[in-house]
mmCIF file of C-alpha atoms and ligand atoms in Angstrom:
data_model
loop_
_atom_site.group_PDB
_atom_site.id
_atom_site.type_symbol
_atom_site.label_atom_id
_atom_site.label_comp_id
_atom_site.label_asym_id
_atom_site.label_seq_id
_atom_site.Cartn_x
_atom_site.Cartn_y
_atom_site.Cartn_z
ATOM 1 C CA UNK A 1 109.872 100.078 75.422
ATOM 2 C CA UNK A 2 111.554 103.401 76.658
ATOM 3 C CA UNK A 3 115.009 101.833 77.381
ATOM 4 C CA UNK A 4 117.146 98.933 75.330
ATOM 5 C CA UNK A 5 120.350 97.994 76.050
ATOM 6 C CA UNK A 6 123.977 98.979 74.590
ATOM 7 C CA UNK A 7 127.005 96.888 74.883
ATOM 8 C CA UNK A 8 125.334 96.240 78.334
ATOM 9 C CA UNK A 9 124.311 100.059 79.152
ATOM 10 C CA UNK A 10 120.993 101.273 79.452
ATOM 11 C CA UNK A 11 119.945 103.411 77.379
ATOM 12 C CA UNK A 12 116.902 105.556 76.836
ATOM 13 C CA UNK A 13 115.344 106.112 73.220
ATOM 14 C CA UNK A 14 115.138 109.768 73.571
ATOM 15 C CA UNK A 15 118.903 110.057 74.282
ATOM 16 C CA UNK A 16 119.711 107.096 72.008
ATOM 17 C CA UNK A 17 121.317 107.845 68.049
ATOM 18 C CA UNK A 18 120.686 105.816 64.980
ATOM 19 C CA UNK A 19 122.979 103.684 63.845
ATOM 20 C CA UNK A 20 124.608 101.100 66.799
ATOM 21 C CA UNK A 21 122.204 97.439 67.220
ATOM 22 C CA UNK A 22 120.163 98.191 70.123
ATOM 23 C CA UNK A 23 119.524 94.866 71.951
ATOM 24 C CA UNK A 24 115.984 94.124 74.553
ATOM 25 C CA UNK A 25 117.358 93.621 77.881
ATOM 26 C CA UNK A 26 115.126 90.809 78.726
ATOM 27 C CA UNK A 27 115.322 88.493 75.275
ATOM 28 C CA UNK A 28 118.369 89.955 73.917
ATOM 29 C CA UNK A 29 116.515 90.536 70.808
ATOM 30 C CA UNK A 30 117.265 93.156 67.937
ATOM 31 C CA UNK A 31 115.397 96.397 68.516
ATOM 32 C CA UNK A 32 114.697 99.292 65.966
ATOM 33 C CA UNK A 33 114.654 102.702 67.889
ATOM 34 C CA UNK A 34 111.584 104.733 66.638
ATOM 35 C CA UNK A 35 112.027 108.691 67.077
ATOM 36 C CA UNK A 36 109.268 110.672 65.125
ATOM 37 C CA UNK A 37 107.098 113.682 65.741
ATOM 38 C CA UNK A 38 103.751 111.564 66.749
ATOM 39 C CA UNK A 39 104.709 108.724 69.015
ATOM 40 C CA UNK A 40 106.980 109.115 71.613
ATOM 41 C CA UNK A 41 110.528 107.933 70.941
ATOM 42 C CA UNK A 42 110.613 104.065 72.346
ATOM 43 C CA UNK A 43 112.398 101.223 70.690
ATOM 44 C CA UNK A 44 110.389 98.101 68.622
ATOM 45 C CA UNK A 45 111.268 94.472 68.656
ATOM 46 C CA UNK A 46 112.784 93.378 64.898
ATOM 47 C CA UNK A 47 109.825 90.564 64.154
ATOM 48 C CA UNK A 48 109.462 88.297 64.535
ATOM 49 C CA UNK A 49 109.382 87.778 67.907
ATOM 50 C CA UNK A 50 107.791 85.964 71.125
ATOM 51 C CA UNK A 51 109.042 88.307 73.665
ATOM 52 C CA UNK A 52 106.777 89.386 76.679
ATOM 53 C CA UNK A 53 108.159 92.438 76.764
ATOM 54 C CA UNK A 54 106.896 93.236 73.010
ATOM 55 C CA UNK A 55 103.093 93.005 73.522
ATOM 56 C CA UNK A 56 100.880 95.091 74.522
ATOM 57 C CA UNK A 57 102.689 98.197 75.274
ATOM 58 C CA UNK A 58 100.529 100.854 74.352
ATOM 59 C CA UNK A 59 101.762 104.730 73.078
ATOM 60 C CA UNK A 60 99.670 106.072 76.263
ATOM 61 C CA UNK A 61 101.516 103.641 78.951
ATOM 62 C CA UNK A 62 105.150 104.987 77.213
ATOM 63 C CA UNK A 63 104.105 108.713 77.259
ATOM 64 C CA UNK A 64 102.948 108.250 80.914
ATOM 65 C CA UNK A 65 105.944 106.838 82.113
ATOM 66 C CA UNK A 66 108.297 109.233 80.302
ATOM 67 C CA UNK A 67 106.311 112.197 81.861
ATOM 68 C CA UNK A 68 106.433 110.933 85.330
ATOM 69 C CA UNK A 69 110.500 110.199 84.597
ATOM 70 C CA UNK A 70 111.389 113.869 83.255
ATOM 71 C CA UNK A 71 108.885 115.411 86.157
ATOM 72 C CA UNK A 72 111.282 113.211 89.128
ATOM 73 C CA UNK A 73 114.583 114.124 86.856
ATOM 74 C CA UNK A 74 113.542 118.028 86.310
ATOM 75 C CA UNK A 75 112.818 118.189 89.866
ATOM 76 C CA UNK A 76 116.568 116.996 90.599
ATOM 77 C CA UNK A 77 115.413 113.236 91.619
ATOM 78 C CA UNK A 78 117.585 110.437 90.356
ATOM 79 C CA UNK A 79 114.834 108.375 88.454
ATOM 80 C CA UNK A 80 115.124 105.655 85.804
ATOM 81 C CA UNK A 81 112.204 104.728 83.182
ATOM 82 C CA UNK A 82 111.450 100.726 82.947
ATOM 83 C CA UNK A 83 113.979 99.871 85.930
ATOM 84 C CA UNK A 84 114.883 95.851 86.637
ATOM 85 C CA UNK A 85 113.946 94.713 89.715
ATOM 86 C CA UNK A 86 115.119 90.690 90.009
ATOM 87 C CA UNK A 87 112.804 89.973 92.481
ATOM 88 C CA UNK A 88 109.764 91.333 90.995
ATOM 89 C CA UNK A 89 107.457 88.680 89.814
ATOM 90 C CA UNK A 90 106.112 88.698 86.082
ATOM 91 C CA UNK A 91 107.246 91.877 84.189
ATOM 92 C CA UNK A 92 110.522 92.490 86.116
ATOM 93 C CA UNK A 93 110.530 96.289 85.131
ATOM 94 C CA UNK A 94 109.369 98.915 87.661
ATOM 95 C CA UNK A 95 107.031 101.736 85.031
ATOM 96 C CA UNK A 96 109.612 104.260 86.612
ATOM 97 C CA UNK A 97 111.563 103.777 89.750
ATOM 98 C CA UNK A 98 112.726 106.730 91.804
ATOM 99 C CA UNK A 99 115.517 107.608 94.479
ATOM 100 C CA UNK A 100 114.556 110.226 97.023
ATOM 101 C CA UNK A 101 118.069 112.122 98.244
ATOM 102 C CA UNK A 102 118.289 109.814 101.330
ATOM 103 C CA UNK A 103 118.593 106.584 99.052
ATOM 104 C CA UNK A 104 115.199 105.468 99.657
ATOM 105 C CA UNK A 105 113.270 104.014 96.216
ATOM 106 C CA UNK A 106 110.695 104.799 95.443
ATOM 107 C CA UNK A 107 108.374 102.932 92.480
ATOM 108 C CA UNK A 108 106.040 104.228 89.974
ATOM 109 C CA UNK A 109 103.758 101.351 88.426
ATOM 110 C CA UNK A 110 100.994 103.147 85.758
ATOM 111 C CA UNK A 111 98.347 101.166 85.256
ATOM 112 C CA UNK A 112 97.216 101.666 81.755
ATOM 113 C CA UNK A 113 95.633 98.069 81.498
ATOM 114 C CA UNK A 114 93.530 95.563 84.277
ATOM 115 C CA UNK A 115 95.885 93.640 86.507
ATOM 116 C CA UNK A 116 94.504 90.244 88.375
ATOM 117 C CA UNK A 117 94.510 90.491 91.778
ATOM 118 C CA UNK A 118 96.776 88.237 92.798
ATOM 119 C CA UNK A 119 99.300 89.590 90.620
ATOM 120 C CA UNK A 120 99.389 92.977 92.109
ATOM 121 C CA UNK A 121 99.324 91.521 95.222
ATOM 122 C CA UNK A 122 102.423 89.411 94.831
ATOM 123 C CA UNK A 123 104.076 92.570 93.062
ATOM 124 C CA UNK A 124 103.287 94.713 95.835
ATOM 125 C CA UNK A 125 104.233 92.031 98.532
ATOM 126 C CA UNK A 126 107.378 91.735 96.541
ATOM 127 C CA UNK A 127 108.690 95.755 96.493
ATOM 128 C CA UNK A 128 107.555 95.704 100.268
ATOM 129 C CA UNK A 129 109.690 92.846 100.885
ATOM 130 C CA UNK A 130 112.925 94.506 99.657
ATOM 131 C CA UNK A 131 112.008 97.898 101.029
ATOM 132 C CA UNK A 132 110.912 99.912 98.184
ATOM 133 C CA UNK A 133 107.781 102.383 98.629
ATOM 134 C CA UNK A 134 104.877 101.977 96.010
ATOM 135 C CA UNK A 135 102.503 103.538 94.043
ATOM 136 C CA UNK A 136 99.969 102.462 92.041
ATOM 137 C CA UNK A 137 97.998 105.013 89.839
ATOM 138 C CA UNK A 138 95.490 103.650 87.440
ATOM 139 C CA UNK A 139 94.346 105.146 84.173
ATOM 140 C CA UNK A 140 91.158 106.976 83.952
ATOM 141 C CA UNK A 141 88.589 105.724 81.235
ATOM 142 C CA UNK A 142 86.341 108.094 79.121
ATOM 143 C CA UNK A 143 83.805 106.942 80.959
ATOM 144 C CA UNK A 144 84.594 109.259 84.433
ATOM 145 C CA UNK A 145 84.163 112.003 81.964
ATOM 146 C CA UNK A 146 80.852 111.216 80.213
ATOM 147 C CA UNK A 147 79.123 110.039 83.489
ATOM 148 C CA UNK A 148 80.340 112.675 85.542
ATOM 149 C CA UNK A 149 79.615 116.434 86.272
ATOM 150 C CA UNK A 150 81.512 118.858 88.351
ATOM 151 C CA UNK A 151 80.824 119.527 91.851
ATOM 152 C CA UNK A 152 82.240 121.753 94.107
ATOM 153 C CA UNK A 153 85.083 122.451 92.123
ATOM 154 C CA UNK A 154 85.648 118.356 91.944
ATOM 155 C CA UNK A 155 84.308 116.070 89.103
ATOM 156 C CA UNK A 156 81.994 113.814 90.651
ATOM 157 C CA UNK A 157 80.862 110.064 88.902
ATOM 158 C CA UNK A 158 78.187 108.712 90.933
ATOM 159 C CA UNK A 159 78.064 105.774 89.193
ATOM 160 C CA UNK A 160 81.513 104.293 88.971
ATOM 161 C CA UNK A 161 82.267 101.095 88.694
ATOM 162 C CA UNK A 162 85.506 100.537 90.048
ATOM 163 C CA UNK A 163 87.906 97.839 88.795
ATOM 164 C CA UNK A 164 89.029 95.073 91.116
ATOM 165 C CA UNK A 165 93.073 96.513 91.252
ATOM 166 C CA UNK A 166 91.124 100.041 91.669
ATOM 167 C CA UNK A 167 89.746 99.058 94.789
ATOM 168 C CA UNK A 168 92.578 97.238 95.662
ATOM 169 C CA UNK A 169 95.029 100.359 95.034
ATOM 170 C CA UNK A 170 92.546 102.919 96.702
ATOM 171 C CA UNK A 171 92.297 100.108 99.969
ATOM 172 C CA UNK A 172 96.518 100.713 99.812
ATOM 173 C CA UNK A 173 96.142 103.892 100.122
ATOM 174 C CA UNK A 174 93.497 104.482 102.729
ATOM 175 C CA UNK A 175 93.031 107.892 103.417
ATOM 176 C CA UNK A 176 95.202 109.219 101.186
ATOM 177 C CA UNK A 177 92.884 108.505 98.248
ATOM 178 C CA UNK A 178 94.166 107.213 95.291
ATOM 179 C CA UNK A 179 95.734 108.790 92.183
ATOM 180 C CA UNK A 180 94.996 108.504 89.043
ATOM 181 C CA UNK A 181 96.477 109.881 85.842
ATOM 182 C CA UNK A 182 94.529 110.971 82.483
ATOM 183 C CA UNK A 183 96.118 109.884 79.219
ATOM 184 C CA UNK A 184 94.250 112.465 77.040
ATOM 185 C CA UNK A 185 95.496 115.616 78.505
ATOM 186 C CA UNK A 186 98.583 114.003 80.737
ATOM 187 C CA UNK A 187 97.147 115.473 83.894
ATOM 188 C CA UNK A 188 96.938 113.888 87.194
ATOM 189 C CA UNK A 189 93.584 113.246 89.678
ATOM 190 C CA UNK A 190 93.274 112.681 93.243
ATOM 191 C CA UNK A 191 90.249 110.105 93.561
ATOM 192 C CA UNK A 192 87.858 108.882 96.820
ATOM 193 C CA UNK A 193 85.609 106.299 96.437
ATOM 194 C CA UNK A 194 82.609 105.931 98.720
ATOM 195 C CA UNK A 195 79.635 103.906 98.810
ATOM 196 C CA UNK A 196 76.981 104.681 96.526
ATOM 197 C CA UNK A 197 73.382 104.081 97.384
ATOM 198 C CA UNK A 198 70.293 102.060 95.354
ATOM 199 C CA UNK A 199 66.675 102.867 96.230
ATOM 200 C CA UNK A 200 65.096 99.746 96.326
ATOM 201 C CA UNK A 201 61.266 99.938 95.403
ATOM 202 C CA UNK A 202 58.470 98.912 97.476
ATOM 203 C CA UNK A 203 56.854 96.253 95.960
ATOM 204 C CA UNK A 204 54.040 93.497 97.583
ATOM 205 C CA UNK A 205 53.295 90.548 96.322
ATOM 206 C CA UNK A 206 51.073 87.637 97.383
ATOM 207 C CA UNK A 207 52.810 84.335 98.743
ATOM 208 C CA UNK A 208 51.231 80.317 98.093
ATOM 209 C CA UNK A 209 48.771 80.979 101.292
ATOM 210 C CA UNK A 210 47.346 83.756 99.864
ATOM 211 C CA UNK A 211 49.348 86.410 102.340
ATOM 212 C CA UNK A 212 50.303 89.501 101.446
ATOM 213 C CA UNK A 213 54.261 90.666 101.592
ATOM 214 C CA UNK A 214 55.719 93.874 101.679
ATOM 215 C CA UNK A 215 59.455 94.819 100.234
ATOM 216 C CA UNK A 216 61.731 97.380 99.683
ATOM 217 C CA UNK A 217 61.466 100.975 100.342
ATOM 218 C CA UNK A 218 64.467 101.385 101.347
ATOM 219 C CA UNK A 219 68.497 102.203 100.483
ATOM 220 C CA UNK A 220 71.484 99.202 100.165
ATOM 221 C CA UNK A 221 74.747 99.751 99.070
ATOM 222 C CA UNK A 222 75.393 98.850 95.555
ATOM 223 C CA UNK A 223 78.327 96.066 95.582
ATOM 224 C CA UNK A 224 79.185 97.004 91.911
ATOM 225 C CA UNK A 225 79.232 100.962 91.898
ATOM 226 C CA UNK A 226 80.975 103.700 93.925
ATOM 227 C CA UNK A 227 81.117 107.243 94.064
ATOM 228 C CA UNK A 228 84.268 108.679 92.513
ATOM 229 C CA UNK A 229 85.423 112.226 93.531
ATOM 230 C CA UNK A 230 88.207 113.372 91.575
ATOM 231 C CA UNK A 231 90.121 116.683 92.560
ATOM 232 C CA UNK A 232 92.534 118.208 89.825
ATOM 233 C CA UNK A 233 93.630 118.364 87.516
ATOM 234 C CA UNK A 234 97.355 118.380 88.976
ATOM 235 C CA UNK A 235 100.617 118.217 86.666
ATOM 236 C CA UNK A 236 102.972 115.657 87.053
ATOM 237 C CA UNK A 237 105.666 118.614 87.738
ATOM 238 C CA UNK A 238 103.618 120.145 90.139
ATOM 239 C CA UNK A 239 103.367 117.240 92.801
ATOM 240 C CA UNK A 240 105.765 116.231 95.875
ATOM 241 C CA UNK A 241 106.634 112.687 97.112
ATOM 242 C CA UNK A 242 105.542 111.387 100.625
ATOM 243 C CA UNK A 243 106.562 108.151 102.030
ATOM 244 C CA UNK A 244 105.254 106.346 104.787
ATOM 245 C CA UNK A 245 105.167 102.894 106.204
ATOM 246 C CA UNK A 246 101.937 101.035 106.314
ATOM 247 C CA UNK A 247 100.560 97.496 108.203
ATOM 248 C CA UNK A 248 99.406 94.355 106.860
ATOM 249 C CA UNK A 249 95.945 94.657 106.359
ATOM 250 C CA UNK A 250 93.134 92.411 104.689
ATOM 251 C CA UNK A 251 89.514 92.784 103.920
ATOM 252 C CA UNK A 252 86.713 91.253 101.466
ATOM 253 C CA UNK A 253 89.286 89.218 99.524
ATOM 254 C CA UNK A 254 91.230 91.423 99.493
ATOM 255 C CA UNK A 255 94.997 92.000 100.827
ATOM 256 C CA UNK A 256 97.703 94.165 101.400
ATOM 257 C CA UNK A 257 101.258 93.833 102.712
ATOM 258 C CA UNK A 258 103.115 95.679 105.440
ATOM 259 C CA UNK A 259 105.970 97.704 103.444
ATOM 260 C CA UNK A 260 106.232 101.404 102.271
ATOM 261 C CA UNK A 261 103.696 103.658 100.500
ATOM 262 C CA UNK A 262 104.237 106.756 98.386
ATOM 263 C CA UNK A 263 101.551 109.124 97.900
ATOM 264 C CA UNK A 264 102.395 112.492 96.371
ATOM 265 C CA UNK A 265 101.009 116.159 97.799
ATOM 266 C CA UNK A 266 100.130 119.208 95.337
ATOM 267 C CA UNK A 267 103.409 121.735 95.290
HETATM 268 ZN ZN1 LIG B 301 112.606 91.206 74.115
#
């Protein structure tokens, strides 16, 4: 975690000194602050422990969050690393929550890791609910880079198989497209998905009665693969915050609540 609590203060490990007991503000646990030259400074649960909020945090999800935090503060944004929300479902800690100059928040969730469906959908139904505009940018995987080429000055992955919150988060964002962030270098994407295409062989084959049948030949839409275009790289320093209200909408199984929605626009 990027921010423990003192004496009941926040307080974020790259400001924090060594020395006072740092305590987790959700268990109330003993964490050790960890400052070296390799991982990001972040503070560590004292085992043992059984604390949600000490698994699975991995060094990529704390670098990406203390990126997009400096990039809102250096840009004179109030913004806050691993903020509380009480009515959040789950994890109660926005990845980085944000106040534009009129008041309005605005919140960052990274998605380093898969998230079930219904939990985003509750999350998101729950920050549209108390007014706060979203956005939801998933990590890329190696495998956009080793399956995709450039084209016309994008990178283009014809064959990408999107993961349930990914088409989730892109149907949020509708024509805005949907961003996405790469761990390795820290730079930001702009992705579209559309529908990719399967030839599907003629074949013929003889039925019980001796007839002869005819198939294929033609093009469906795959139901497991899209085409990803991704236009970047952006820096996280270099991009602007736009907010704007969206409706209710559903589709496929899918859902998504009426509330706020950021999406950010190259400088
Ligand atoms: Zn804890």
């Amino acid at each position: 975690m990027l921010v423990a609590s003192l004496d009941g203060t926040r307080i974020d490990a790259s400001l924090a000194k060594r020395g006072p007991e740092y305590r987790c503000p959700k268990c109330d646990g003993i964490v050790i602050l960890k400052q070296g030259r390799i991982v990001i400074d972040h503070f560590a649960h004292k085992p043992p422990t059984d604390c949600t909020w000490a698994a699975g945090e991995t060094r990529a999800h704390l670098e990406a969050k203390a990126l997009v935090k400096a990039a809102l503060v250096g840009r004179g944004l109030k913004a806050e690393a691993e903020f509380i929300v009480n009515t959040l479902p789950g994890d109660r800690r926005a990845d980085v929550m944000a106040w534009s100059p009129k008041g309005l928040q605005i919140a960052f969730e990274l998605q380093h890791t898969p998230i079930d469906l219904n939990q985003i959908e509750a999350r998101a139904s729950s920050y549209a609910r108390i007014g706060v505009a979203q956005i939801w940018i998933p990590f890329l995987r190696d495998s956009v880079w080793n399956g995709g080429e450039p084209r016309h000055g994008d990178w283009f992955v014809k064959r990408y198989s999107p993961r349930p919150f990914e088409r989730w988060v892109h149907g949020l964002n509708g024509k805005h497209g949907m961003w996405m962030y790469d761990p390795a270098k820290k730079e930001f994407w702009l992705g579209r998905m559309e529908g990719h295409q399967i030839y599907v062989e003629e074949s013929s084959w003889y039925s019980d009665c001796g007839e002869e049948n005819y198939g294929g030949g033609f093009h469906r839409w795959s139901k497991r693969y899209k085409e990803l275009t991704l236009q970047g790289p952006h820096e996280a320093d270099k991009l602007l915050i736009k907010v704007e209200a969206r409706r209710a909408f559903s589709a496929k199984g899918y859902s998504w609540p009426a509330g706020r929605i950021a999406h950010l626009t190259p400088v």
